[in-house]
mmCIF file of C-alpha atoms in Angstrom:
data_model
loop_
_atom_site.group_PDB
_atom_site.id
_atom_site.type_symbol
_atom_site.label_atom_id
_atom_site.label_comp_id
_atom_site.label_asym_id
_atom_site.label_seq_id
_atom_site.Cartn_x
_atom_site.Cartn_y
_atom_site.Cartn_z
ATOM 1 C CA MET A 1 -1.886 -7.619 41.591
ATOM 2 C CA LYS A 2 0.850 -6.501 39.226
ATOM 3 C CA ASP A 3 0.675 -3.115 37.520
ATOM 4 C CA ALA A 4 -0.003 -4.635 34.086
ATOM 5 C CA GLU A 5 -2.859 -6.697 35.491
ATOM 6 C CA LYS A 6 -4.330 -3.625 37.184
ATOM 7 C CA VAL A 7 -4.174 -1.662 33.940
ATOM 8 C CA LYS A 8 -5.800 -4.510 32.010
ATOM 9 C CA GLN A 9 -8.592 -4.811 34.599
ATOM 10 C CA GLN A 10 -9.191 -1.068 34.552
ATOM 11 C CA ALA A 11 -9.286 -1.060 30.744
ATOM 12 C CA LEU A 12 -11.917 -3.805 30.771
ATOM 13 C CA GLN A 13 -14.014 -1.816 33.234
ATOM 14 C CA TYR A 14 -13.824 1.297 31.050
ATOM 15 C CA GLU A 15 -14.676 -0.746 27.961
ATOM 16 C CA ASP A 16 -17.773 -2.097 29.708
ATOM 17 C CA ILE A 17 -18.869 1.416 30.708
ATOM 18 C CA ILE A 18 -18.330 2.744 27.175
ATOM 19 C CA LEU A 19 -20.157 -0.210 25.620
ATOM 20 C CA LYS A 20 -23.174 0.376 27.864
ATOM 21 C CA GLN A 21 -23.237 4.093 27.060
ATOM 22 C CA ILE A 22 -22.995 3.513 23.301
ATOM 23 C CA GLY A 23 -25.743 0.879 23.294
ATOM 24 C CA THR A 24 -28.061 2.965 25.423
ATOM 25 C CA TYR A 25 -27.466 6.063 23.307
ATOM 26 C CA ILE A 26 -28.145 4.299 19.997
ATOM 27 C CA GLY A 27 -31.317 2.681 21.328
ATOM 28 C CA ASN A 28 -32.610 5.921 22.822
ATOM 29 C CA GLU A 29 -31.888 7.937 19.693
ATOM 30 C CA ARG A 30 -33.498 5.343 17.439
ATOM 31 C CA ASN A 31 -36.601 5.205 19.621
ATOM 32 C CA THR A 32 -37.022 8.990 19.893
ATOM 33 C CA LYS A 33 -36.369 9.969 16.270
ATOM 34 C CA ARG A 34 -39.252 9.857 13.837
ATOM 35 C CA ILE A 35 -39.685 9.144 10.141
ATOM 36 C CA SER A 36 -43.127 10.037 8.830
ATOM 37 C CA GLY A 37 -44.412 10.119 12.396
ATOM 38 C CA LYS A 38 -43.132 6.614 13.269
ATOM 39 C CA LYS A 39 -40.107 5.761 15.365
ATOM 40 C CA ILE A 40 -37.092 4.414 13.496
ATOM 41 C CA THR A 41 -36.928 0.624 13.511
ATOM 42 C CA VAL A 42 -33.761 -1.447 13.473
ATOM 43 C CA ARG A 43 -34.581 -2.275 9.857
ATOM 44 C CA ASP A 44 -34.886 1.452 9.035
ATOM 45 C CA LEU A 45 -31.487 2.111 10.603
ATOM 46 C CA ASN A 46 -30.083 -0.830 8.653
ATOM 47 C CA HIS A 47 -31.346 0.670 5.380
ATOM 48 C CA MET A 48 -30.065 4.141 6.287
ATOM 49 C CA THR A 49 -26.567 2.999 7.306
ATOM 50 C CA GLY A 50 -25.808 -0.330 5.667
ATOM 51 C CA VAL A 51 -24.990 -1.684 9.141
ATOM 52 C CA SER A 52 -26.491 -5.140 9.575
ATOM 53 C CA ILE A 53 -29.549 -5.659 11.747
ATOM 54 C CA GLY A 54 -27.566 -8.121 13.862
ATOM 55 C CA VAL A 55 -24.806 -5.591 14.560
ATOM 56 C CA ILE A 56 -27.324 -2.874 15.428
ATOM 57 C CA SER A 57 -29.089 -5.276 17.781
ATOM 58 C CA ASP A 58 -25.792 -6.355 19.354
ATOM 59 C CA LEU A 59 -24.813 -2.722 19.896
ATOM 60 C CA GLU A 60 -28.130 -1.772 21.480
ATOM 61 C CA ASN A 61 -27.989 -4.847 23.713
ATOM 62 C CA LYS A 62 -24.380 -4.094 24.688
ATOM 63 C CA ARG A 63 -22.973 -7.335 23.294
ATOM 64 C CA CYS A 64 -20.158 -5.980 21.118
ATOM 65 C CA MET A 65 -17.822 -3.021 20.807
ATOM 66 C CA PRO A 66 -18.459 -1.235 17.496
ATOM 67 C CA ARG A 67 -15.830 -0.374 14.937
ATOM 68 C CA ILE A 68 -15.326 3.365 14.533
ATOM 69 C CA GLU A 69 -16.583 3.152 10.932
ATOM 70 C CA THR A 70 -19.835 1.640 12.196
ATOM 71 C CA LEU A 71 -20.289 4.403 14.759
ATOM 72 C CA ILE A 72 -19.684 7.071 12.139
ATOM 73 C CA ARG A 73 -22.303 5.571 9.800
ATOM 74 C CA ILE A 74 -24.867 5.355 12.598
ATOM 75 C CA CYS A 75 -24.128 8.893 13.820
ATOM 76 C CA GLU A 76 -24.444 10.301 10.311
ATOM 77 C CA ALA A 77 -27.875 8.662 9.938
#
């Protein structure tokens, strides 16, 4: 395998690891935080951040890499 191909393969592996960590973290945080005694729903997070329900779901299910702006909005919430 050529060096460029090795680097590309390694980058894809790191991206997969990062994507899994981000999705797991968002899901865990959403499910452990409380508003008025109830855990935060995807809809609640949508209202708090302006990030669409579909994007939140995709992130939690590790289907897409978030934009940095999206991560910032979720982290601030």
